[in-house]
Short mmCIF file of C-alpha atoms in Angstrom, two decimals:
data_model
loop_
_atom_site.label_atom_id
_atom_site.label_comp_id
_atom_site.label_asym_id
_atom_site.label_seq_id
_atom_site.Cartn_x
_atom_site.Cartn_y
_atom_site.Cartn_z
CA UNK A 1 111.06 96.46 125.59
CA UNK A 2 110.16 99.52 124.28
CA UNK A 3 107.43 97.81 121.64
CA UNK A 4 105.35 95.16 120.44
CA UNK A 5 107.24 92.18 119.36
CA UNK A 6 105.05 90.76 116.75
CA UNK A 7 107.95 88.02 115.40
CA UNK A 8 107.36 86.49 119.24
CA UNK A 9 103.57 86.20 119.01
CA UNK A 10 102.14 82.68 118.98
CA UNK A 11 98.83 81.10 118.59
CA UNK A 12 97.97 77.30 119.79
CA UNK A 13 97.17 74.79 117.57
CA UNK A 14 93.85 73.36 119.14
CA UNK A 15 91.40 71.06 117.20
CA UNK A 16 88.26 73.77 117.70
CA UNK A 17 90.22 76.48 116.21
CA UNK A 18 92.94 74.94 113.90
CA UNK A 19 90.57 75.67 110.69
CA UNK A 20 89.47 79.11 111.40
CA UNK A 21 92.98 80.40 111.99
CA UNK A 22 95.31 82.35 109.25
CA UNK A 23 98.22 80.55 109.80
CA UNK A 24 101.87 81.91 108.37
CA UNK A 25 103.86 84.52 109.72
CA UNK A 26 101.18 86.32 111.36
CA UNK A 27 99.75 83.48 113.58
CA UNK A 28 102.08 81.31 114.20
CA UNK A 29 101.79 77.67 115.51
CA UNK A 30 102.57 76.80 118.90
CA UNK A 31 101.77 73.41 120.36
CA UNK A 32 99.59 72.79 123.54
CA UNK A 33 102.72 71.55 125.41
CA UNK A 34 104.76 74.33 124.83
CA UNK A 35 101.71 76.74 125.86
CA UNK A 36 101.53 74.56 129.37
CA UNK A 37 105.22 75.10 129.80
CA UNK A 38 104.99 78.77 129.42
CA UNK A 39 102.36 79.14 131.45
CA UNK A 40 103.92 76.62 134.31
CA UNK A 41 106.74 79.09 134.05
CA UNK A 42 105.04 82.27 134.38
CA UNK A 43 102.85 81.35 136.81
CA UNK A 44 105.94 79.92 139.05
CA UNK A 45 108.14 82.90 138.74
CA UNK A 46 104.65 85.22 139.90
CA UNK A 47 104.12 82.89 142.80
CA UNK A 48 107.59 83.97 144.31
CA UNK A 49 106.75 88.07 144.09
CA UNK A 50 106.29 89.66 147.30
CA UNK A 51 103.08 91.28 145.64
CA UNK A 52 100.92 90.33 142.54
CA UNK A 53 98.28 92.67 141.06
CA UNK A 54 95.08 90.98 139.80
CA UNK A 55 92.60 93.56 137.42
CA UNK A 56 89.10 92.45 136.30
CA UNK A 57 87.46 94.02 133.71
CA UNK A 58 85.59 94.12 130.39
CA UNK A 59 86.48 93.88 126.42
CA UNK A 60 82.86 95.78 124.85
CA UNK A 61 80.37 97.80 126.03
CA UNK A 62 77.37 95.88 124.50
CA UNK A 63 76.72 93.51 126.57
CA UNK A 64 75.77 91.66 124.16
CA UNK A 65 78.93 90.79 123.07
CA UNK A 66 81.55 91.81 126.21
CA UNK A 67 83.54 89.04 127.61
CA UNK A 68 84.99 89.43 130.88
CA UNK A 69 88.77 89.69 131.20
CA UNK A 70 91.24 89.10 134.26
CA UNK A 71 94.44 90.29 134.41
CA UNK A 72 97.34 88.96 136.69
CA UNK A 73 100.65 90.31 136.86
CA UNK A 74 103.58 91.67 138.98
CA UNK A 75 103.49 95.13 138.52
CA UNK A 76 101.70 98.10 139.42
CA UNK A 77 102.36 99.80 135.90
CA UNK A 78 100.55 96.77 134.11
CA UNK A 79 97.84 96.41 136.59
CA UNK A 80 97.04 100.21 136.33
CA UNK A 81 97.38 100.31 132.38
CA UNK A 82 94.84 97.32 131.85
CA UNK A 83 92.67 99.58 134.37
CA UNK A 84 92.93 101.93 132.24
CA UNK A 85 92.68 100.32 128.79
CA UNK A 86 89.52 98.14 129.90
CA UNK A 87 86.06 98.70 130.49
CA UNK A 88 86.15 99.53 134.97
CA UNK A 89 83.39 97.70 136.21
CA UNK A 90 81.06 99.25 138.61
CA UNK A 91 81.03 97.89 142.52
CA UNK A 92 77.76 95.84 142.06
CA UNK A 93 79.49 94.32 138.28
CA UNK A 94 82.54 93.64 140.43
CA UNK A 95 80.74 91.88 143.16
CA UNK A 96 79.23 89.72 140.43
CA UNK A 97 81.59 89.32 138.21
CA UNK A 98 82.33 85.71 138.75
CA UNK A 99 84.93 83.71 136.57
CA UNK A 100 86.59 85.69 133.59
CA UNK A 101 85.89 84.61 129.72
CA UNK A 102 89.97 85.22 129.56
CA UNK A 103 93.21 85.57 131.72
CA UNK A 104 96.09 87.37 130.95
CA UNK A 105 99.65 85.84 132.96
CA UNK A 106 101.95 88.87 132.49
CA UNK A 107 105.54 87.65 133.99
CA UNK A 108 107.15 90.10 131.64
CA UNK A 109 110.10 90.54 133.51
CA UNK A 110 110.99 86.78 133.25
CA UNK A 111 112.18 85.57 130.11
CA UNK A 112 111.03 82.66 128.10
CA UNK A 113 113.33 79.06 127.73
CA UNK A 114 114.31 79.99 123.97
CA UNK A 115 115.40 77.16 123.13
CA UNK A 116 111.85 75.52 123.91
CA UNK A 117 109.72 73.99 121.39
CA UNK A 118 108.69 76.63 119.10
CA UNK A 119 110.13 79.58 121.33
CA UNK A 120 112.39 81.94 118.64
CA UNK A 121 113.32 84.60 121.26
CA UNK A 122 113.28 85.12 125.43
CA UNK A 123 110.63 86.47 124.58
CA UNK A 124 106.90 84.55 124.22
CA UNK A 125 103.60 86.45 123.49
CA UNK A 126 101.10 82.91 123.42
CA UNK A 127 96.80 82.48 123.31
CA UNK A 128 95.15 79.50 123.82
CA UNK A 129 92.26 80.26 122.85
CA UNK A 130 90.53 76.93 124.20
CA UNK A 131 92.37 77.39 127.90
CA UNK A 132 91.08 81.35 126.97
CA UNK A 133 94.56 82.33 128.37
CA UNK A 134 97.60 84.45 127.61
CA UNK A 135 101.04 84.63 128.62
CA UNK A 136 103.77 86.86 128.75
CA UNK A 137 107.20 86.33 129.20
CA UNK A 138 109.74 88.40 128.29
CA UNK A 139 108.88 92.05 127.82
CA UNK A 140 107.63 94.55 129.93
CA UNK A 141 106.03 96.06 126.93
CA UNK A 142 102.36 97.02 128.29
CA UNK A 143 100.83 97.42 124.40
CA UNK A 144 101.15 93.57 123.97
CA UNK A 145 98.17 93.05 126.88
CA UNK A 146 96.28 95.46 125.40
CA UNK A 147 96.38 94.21 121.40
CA UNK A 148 96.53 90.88 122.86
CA UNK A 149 92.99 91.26 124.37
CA UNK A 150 91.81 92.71 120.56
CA UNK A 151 93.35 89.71 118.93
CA UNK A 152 91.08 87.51 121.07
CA UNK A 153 87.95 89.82 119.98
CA UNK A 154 89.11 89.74 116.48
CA UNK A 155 88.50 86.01 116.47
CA UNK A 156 85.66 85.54 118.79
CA UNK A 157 83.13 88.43 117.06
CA UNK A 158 83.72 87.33 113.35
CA UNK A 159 82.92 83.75 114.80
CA UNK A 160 79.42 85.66 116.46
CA UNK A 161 78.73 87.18 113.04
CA UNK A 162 79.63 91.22 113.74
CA UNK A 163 82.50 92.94 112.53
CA UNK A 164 85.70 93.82 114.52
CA UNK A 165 87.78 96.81 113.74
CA UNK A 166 91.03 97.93 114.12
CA UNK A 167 89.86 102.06 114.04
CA UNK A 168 88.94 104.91 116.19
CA UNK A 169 85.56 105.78 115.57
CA UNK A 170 83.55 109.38 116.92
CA UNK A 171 80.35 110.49 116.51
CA UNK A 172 79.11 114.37 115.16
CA UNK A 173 76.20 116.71 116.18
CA UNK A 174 73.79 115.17 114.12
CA UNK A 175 74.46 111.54 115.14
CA UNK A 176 76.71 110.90 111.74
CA UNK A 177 79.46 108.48 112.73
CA UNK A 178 82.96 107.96 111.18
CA UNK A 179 85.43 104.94 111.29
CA UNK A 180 89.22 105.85 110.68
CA UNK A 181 90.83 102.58 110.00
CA UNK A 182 94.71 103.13 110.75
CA UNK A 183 98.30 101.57 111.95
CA UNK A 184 100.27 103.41 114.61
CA UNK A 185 101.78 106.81 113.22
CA UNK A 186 98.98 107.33 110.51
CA UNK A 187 97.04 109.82 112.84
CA UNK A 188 94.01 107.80 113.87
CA UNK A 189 94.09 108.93 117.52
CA UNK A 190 94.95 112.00 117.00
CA UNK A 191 92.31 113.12 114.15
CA UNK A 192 89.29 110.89 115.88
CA UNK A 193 89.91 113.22 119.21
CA UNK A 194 88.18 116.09 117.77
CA UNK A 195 86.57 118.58 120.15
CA UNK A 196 83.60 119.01 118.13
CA UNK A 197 82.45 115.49 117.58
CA UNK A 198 81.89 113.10 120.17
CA UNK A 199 85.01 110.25 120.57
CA UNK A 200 83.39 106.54 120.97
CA UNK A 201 86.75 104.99 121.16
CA UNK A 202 90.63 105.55 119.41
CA UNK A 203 91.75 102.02 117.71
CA UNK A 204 89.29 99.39 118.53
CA UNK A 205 85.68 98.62 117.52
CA UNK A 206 82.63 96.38 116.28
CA UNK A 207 80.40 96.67 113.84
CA UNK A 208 76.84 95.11 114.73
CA UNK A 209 73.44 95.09 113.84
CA UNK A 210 72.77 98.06 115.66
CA UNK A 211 75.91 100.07 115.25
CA UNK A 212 79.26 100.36 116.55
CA UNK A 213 80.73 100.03 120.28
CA UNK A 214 84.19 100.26 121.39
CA UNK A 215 85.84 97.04 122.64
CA UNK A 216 87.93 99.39 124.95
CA UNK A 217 87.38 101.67 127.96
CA UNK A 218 90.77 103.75 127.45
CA UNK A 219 92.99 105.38 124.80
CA UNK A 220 96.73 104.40 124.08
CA UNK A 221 97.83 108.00 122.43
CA UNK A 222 101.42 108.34 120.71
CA UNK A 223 102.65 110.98 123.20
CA UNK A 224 105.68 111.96 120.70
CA UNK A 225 106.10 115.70 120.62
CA UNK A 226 102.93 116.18 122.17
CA UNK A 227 102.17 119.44 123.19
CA UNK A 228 99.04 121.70 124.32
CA UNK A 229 98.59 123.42 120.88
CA UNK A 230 98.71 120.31 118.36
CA UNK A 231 96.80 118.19 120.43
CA UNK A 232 95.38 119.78 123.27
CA UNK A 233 92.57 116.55 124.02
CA UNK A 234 95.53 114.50 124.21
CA UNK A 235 97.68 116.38 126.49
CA UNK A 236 95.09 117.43 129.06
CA UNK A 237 94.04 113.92 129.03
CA UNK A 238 97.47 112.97 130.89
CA UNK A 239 96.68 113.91 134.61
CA UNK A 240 96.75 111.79 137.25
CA UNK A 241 95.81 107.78 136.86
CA UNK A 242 97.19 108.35 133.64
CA UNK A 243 100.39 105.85 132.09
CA UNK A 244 103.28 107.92 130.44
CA UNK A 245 105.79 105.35 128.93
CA UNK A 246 108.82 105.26 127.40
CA UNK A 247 109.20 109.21 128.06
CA UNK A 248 112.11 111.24 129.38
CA UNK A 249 111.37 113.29 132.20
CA UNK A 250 113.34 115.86 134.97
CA UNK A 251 113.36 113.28 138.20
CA UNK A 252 113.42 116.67 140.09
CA UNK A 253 110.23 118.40 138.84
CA UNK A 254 108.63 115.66 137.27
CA UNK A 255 107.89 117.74 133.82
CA UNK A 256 107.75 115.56 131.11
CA UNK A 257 110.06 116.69 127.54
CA UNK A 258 107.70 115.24 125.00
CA UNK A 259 110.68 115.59 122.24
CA UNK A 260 113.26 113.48 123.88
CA UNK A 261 113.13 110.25 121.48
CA UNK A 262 116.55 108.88 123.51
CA UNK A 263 114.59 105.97 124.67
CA UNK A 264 112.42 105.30 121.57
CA UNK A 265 110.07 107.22 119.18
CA UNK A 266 107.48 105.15 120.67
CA UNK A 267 106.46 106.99 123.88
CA UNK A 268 102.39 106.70 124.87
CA UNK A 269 100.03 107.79 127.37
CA UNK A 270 97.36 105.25 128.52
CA UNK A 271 93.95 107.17 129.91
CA UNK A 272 90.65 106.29 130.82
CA UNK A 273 88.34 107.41 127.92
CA UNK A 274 86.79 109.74 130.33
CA UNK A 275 89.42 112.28 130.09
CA UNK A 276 88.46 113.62 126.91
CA UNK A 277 85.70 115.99 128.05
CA UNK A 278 83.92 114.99 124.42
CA UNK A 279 84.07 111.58 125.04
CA UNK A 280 80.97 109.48 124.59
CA UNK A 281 80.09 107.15 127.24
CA UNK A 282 79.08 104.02 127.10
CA UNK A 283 81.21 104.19 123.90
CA UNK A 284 78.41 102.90 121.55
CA UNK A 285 77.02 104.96 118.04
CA UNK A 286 74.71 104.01 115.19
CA UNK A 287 75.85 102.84 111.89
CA UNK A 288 78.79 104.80 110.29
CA UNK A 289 78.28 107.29 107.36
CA UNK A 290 81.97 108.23 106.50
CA UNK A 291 84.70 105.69 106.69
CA UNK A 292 88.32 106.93 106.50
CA UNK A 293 91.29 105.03 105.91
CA UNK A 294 94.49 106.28 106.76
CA UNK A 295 97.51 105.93 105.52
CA UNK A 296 101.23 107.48 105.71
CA UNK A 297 102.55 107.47 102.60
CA UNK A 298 106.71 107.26 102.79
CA UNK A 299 106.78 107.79 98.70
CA UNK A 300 105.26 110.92 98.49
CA UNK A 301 102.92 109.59 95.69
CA UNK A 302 99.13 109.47 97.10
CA UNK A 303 96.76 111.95 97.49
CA UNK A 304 96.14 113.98 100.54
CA UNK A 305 92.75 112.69 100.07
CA UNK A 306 90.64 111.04 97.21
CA UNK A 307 86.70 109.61 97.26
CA UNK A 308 86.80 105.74 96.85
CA UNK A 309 84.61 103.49 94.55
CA UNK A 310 83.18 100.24 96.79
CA UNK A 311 85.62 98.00 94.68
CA UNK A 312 88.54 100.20 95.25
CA UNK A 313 87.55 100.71 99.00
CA UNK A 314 87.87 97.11 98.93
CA UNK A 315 91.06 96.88 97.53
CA UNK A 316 93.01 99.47 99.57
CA UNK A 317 91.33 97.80 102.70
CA UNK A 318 92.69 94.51 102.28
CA UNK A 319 95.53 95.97 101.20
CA UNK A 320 96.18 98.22 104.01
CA UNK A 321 98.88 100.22 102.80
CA UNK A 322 101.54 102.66 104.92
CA UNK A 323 104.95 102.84 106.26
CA UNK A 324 105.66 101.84 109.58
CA UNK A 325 106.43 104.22 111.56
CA UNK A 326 110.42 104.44 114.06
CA UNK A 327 109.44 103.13 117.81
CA UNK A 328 106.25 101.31 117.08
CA UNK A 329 108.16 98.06 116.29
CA UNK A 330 111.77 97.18 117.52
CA UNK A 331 113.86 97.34 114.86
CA UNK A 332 112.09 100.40 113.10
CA UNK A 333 114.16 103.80 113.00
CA UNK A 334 112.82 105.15 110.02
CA UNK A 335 109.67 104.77 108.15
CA UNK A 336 109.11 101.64 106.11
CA UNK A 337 106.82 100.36 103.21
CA UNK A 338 105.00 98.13 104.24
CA UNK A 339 101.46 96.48 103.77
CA UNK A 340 98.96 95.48 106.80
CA UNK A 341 96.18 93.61 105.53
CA UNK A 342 92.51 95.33 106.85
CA UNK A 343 95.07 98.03 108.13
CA UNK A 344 95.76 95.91 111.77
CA UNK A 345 97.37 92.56 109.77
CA UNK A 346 99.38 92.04 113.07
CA UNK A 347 95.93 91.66 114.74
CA UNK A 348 93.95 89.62 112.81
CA UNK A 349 93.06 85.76 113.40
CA UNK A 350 90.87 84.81 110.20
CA UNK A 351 92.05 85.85 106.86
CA UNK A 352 91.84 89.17 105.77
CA UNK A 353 89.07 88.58 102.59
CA UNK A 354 86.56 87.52 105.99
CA UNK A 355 86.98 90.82 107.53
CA UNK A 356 86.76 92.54 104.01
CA UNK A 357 83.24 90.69 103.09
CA UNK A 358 81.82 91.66 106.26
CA UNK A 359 82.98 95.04 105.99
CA UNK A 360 81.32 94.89 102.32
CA UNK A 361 78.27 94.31 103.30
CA UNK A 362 78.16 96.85 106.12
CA UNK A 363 78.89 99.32 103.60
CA UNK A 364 76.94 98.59 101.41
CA UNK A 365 73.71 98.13 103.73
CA UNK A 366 74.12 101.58 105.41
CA UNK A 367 75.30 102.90 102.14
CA UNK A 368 78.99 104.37 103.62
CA UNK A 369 81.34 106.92 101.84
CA UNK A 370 85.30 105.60 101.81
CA UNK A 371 87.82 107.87 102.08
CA UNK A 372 91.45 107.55 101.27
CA UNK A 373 93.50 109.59 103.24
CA UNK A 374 97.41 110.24 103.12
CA UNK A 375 98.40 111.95 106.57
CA UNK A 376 102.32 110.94 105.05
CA UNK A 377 104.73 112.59 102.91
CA UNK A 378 104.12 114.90 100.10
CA UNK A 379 106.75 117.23 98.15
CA UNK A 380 108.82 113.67 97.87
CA UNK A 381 109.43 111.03 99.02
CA UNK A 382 110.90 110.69 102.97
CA UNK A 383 113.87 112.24 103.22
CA UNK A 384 113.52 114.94 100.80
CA UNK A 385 109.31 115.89 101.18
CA UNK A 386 108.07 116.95 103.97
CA UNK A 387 104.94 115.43 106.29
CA UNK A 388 101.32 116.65 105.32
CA UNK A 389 100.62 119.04 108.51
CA UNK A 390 98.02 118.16 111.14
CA UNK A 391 96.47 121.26 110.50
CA UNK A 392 95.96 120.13 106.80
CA UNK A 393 94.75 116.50 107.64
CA UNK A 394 91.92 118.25 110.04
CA UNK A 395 90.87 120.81 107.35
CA UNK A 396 90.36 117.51 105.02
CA UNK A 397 88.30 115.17 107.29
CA UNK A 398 86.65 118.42 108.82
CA UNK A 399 85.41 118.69 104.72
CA UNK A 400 84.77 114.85 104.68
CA UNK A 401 82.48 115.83 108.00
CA UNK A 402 80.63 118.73 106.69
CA UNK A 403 79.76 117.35 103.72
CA UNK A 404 81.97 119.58 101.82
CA UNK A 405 83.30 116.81 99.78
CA UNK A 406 80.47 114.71 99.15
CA UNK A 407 79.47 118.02 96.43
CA UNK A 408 82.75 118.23 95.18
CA UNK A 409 84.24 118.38 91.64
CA UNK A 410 86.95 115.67 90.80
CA UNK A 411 89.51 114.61 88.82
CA UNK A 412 91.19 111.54 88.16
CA UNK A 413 93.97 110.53 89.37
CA UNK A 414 97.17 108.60 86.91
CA UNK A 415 97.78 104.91 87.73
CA UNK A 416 95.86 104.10 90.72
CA UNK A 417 92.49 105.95 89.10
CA UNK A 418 91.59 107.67 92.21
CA UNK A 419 89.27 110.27 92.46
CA UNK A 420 90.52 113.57 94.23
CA UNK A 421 88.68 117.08 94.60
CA UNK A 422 90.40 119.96 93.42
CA UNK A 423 89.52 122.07 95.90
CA UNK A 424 89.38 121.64 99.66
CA UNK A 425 88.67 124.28 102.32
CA UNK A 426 91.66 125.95 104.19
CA UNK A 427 94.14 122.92 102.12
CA UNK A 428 96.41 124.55 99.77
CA UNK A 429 94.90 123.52 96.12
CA UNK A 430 98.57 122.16 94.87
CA UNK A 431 98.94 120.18 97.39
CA UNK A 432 95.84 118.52 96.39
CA UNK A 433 97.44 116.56 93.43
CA UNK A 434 100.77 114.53 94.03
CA UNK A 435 102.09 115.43 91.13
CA UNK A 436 101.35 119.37 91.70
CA UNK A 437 103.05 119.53 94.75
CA UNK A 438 106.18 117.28 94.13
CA UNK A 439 109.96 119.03 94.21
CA UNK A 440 111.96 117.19 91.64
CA UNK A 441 111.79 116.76 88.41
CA UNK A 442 108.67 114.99 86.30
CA UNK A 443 110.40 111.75 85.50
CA UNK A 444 111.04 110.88 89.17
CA UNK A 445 107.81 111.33 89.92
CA UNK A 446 106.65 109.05 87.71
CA UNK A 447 109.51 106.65 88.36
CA UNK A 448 108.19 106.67 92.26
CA UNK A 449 104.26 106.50 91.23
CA UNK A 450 105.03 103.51 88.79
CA UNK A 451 107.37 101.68 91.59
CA UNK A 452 104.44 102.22 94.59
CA UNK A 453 101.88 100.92 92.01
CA UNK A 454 103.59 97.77 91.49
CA UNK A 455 104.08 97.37 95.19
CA UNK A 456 100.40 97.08 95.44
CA UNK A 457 99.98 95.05 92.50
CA UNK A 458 103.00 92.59 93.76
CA UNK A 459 101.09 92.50 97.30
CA UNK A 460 97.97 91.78 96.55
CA UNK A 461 99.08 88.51 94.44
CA UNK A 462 98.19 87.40 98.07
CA UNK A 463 94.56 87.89 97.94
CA UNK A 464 93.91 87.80 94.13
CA UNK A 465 92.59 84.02 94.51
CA UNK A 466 90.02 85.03 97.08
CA UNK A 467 89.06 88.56 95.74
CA UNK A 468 86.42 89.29 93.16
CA UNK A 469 87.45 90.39 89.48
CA UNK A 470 85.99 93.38 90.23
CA UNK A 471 88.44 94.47 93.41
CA UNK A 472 91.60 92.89 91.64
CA UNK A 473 90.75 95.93 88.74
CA UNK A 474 90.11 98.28 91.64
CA UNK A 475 94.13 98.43 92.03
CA UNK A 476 96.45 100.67 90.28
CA UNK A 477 96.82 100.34 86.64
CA UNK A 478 100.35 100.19 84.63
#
C-alpha cells in the first residue's frame, strides 16, 4: 500500500486499559482472541522466510520517559526505516539493552483472514497494549510502524502525566522554542527544517516538566516535488542510509523525478535526524515560547496567519481543522475537509479534551503565544485559488520568530473573530485578509466563510459537553 490505512487500525479491549481508551471510529475494539490469532499468523508466515530482520531501538530521548522498542520483520526496507525513524542505540546501550517495553510483528506482505472476528479488510494494523505488541498484516506500508510506535506513546505519557504531541518542534539562537502542530501536507516538516534554528524533531514530541524531547530519532519528509531550491535541508538529507518510497526513478541512473505522482502523491524520504546539519542532538529543548498550528485551508477562507486568544487556541486545537491532503490516505486524490481532533485525531488513544487540558496548562504556565497558520488555499477556494507559497509561509513564521508579530497592529477578523496583522514582512499586505485577496465576487465569499464556520460549529457538537463555556464561544460566530 501506498498509505496508512487508518479504517484497519485496531486496539484490544483489555480490562487495564478498557476505561482510558476513546473508543469509536478512531480506536476500534478488537478482542484478545482475535489479537492472538493475528499474531499466531504473523509470526507463522515470518518463521518460513529465508531471512528475518530484528531492529532494537528507542521511542524518547529522556530517559526518563524512553521505552525500548523491538522490531521484527521480513524485510530489509522495514528493518532499515525503523533504524532510521528510532532512536540508534549506542554499542554499550545495545549490549544492555535487555527485553523491549514493545514489539512490532511486521508480516506486511501476508494478508489478514478478513473474515475473522473483527477483521474489516486483509488488512490488520492491531496493539495490545497489555501483551505491549503490534502486528501487521497486510500492507507493506512502512508509516504504519512508525505512527504505530507514537500511538503507543500517546497513551503511555498522558498516563505518566507529560504531554505528547503530534508536531515538529526547533529551537532558535536564543534558546526560544516553537511547536508546529500539523497533519501531513500542512507544511510542518518542511517549515520546522529551517537552517537558522536548530530542528529537535519533525512530527513527534513531549511536553515535560523540563521541556520538550522528540520521541523520534529520524524524519519522515513528504518528498513530493522536492527539489534543491524549495527545500534544500530536505533534499540533501536523502544520501545514502536514507528510505525513498513510493518514488519513480530511471532504473539505469538511479536519479530520482520528484514530480512523478504515477504511483501516489504520497512519496517520503525516511533519514536519520542527523542529516540536517542544524539538527539538535539529543533532540531535547526548554519550554516552548511560540506554538503554531497549521492548517491547509481547501476553502480559501482563513487567514494566512492570525494571533490566537488561549480560549480560541483551545478551540482550533481540539478542533484541528485542514483538508487532507491526495496520497496521505488511500482513497484521497484531492484535498478534503476534514477535522483531526489535537491536529493527529488518527493518533490519539484518550480523548481529545485530555490532551487539550494538558496542553492548557502548559501554555498557560510558560505563558506561550498561539498561532494560527493557513499554509492552504487563498484567492478561492481549491480549484479556482491558488496555494499560499512556501516562500510566504517562511516570511510569516520567520515574523512569528523575530518577534515581528508579537508588536503588531491588528484587526479583526468577520465570523471566526480572529485577530490578523495587517502588515507582515516580505508577505504581500492583501493577501493578509481573506477577503482582500479573494477572486470572485463578495457574496461567494461570504457564502464560503459562512459554510466553513458552520463546519466548525457542526464539529465541535462533539466536544461541547466536555469543553468550557468559554472555548465553545472561542468558535466562529454566525
Amino acid at each position: 500500500k501506498t498509505g496508512r490505512s487508518p479504517r484497519d487500525k485496531r486496539v484490544v479491549e483489555e480490562s487495564a486499559t478498557v476505561d482510558d481508551v476513546w473508543w469509536g471510529p478512531v480506536n476500534k475494539k478488537l478482542s484478545a482472541e482475535s489479537f492472538a490469532a493475528n499474531y499466531e499468523r504473523a509470526a507463522n508466515y515470518l518463521n518460513t522466510q529465508d531471512h528475518m530482520y530484528v531492529f532494537d531501538g528507542f521511542a524518547g530521548w529522556d530517559p526518563r520517559y524512553r521505552i525500548k522498542v523491538r522490531v521484527v520483520c521480513a524485510r530489509a526496507y522495514h528493518a532499515l526505516f525503523m533504524n532510521n525513524m528510532l532512536i540508534r542505540p549506542t554499542a554499550e546501550e545495545l549490549e544492555n539493552f535487555g527485553e523491549p517495553d514493545f514489539t512490532i510483528i511486521n508480516a506486511g506482505q501476508y494478508p489478514a483472514e478478513e473474515f475473522a472476528d473483527g477483521m474489516t479488510s486483509s488488512t490488520s494494523v492491531a496493539i495490545s497494549f497489555e501483551r505491549r505488541q503490534m502486528v501487521i498484516l497486510g500492507t507493506e506500508y512502512a508509516g504504519e510502524m512508525k505512527k504505530g510506535v507514537f500511538t503507543v506513546m500517546h497513551y503511555l505519557m498522558p498516563k505518566a502525566g507529560v504531554l505528547s504531541l503530534h508536531s515538529s518542534c526547533n529551537e532558535g539562537p536564543r534558546g526560544d522554542v516553537s511547536l508546529f502542530f500539523g497533519l501531513s501536507g500542512t507544511g510542518k516538516t518542511t517549515l520546522s527544517a529551517d537552517p537558522a534554528r536548530l530542528l529537535i524533531g519533525d512530527d513527534e514530541h513531549v511536553w515535560t516538566d523540563t521541556g520538550v524531547f522528540n520521541i523520534e530519532g529520524g524524519c519522515y519528509a513528504k518528498a513530493i516535488d522536492l527539489s534543491a531550491k524549495k527545500e534544500p535541508e530536505i533534499f540533501n538529507a536523502i544520501r545514502f542510509g536514507s528510505v525513498l518510497e513510493n518514488v519513480v526513478y530511471d532504473e539505469q541512473t538511479r536519479a530520482v523525478d520528484y514530480s512523478d505522482r504515477s504511483i501516489t502523491e504520497n512519496t517520503r524520504c525516511a533519514y536519520p535526524i542527523e542529516y540536517i546539519p542544524s539538527a539538535k542532538v539529543p533532540c531535547i529543548g526548554g519550554h516552548p515560547k511560540n506554538i503554531i498550528l497549521l492548517t491547509c485551508d481547501a476553502f480559501g477562507v482563513l487567514p494566512p496567519v492570525s494571533k490566537l486568544t488561549p480560549a480560541q487556541a483551545m478551540y482550533h486545537f481540539i478542533s484541528g481543522y485542514t483538508a487532507k491532503i491526495a496520497g496521505t490516505e488511500e482513497g484521497v486524490t484531492e484535498p478534503e475537509a476534514t477535522f483531526s481532533a489535537c491536529f493527529g485525531q488518527p493518533f490519539l488513544v484518550w480523548h481529545p479534551v485530555k490532551y487539550a487540558q494538558m496542553l492548557a496548562q502548559k501554555m498557560q504556565e510558560h505563558n506561550a503565544h498561539v498561532w494560527l497558520v493557513n499554509t492552504g488555499w487563498s484567492g478561492g477556494s481549491y480549484g479556482t485559488g491558488k496555494r499560499i507559497s512556501l516562500k510566504h509561509s517562511r516570511a510569516i513564521i520567520d515574523a512569528i520568530h523575530s518577534g515581528e508579530l508579537e508588536k503588531a497592529t491588528y484587526t479583526n477578523y468577520g465570523a471566526f473573530n480572529l485577530q490578523i496583522p495587517q502588515a507582515v514582512f516580505k508577505v504581500p499586505d492583501r493577501l493578509l485578509n481573506p477577503s482582500d485577496a479573494w477572486t470572485g465576487n463578495p457574496e461567494e465569499f461570504s457564502s464560503t466563510l459562512a459554510k466553513l464556520a458552520q463546519l466548525f460549529q457542526a464539529n465541535f457538537k462533539t466536544y461541547a459537553d466536555k469543553a468550557t463555556p468559554d472555548i465553545v464561544a472561542a468558535g466562529p460566530q454566525l
